[in-house]
Tab-separated table of C-alpha atoms in Angstrom:
chain	number	residue	atom	x	y	z
F	203	MET	CA	103.123	112.704	100.429
F	204	ARG	CA	106.375	111.877	98.698
F	205	THR	CA	106.503	111.782	94.942
F	206	SER	CA	107.169	108.017	94.989
F	207	ASP	CA	104.095	107.540	97.002
F	208	VAL	CA	102.079	109.387	94.329
F	209	SER	CA	103.545	107.389	91.531
F	210	ASN	CA	102.810	104.236	93.388
F	211	VAL	CA	99.244	105.129	93.744
F	212	ILE	CA	98.946	106.134	90.148
F	213	ILE	CA	100.609	102.807	89.007
F	214	SER	CA	98.274	100.798	91.264
F	215	SER	CA	95.119	102.389	89.896
F	216	ILE	CA	96.439	101.957	86.321
F	217	LYS	CA	97.075	98.363	87.029
F	218	ASP	CA	93.658	97.904	88.477
F	219	LYS	CA	92.006	99.399	85.468
F	220	VAL	CA	94.075	97.189	83.180
F	221	VAL	CA	93.211	94.023	85.125
F	222	ASP	CA	89.551	95.058	84.992
F	223	ASP	CA	89.715	95.572	81.248
F	224	LEU	CA	91.460	92.269	80.820
F	225	SER	CA	89.054	90.349	82.811
F	226	SER	CA	86.064	91.757	81.072
F	227	ILE	CA	87.647	90.988	77.647
F	228	LYS	CA	88.193	87.339	78.814
F	229	ARG	CA	84.581	87.286	80.025
F	230	TYR	CA	83.422	88.270	76.575
F	231	ASP	CA	85.794	85.830	74.852
F	232	PHE	CA	84.479	82.897	76.876
F	233	HIS	CA	80.769	83.554	76.189
């Protein structure tokens, strides 16, 4: 694997985590 592939995977997983966190925060806000 090239280094850029690895960083892309890491960035994707971080984005997924952030999106999950944000959507759960929004759910709490709207309750």
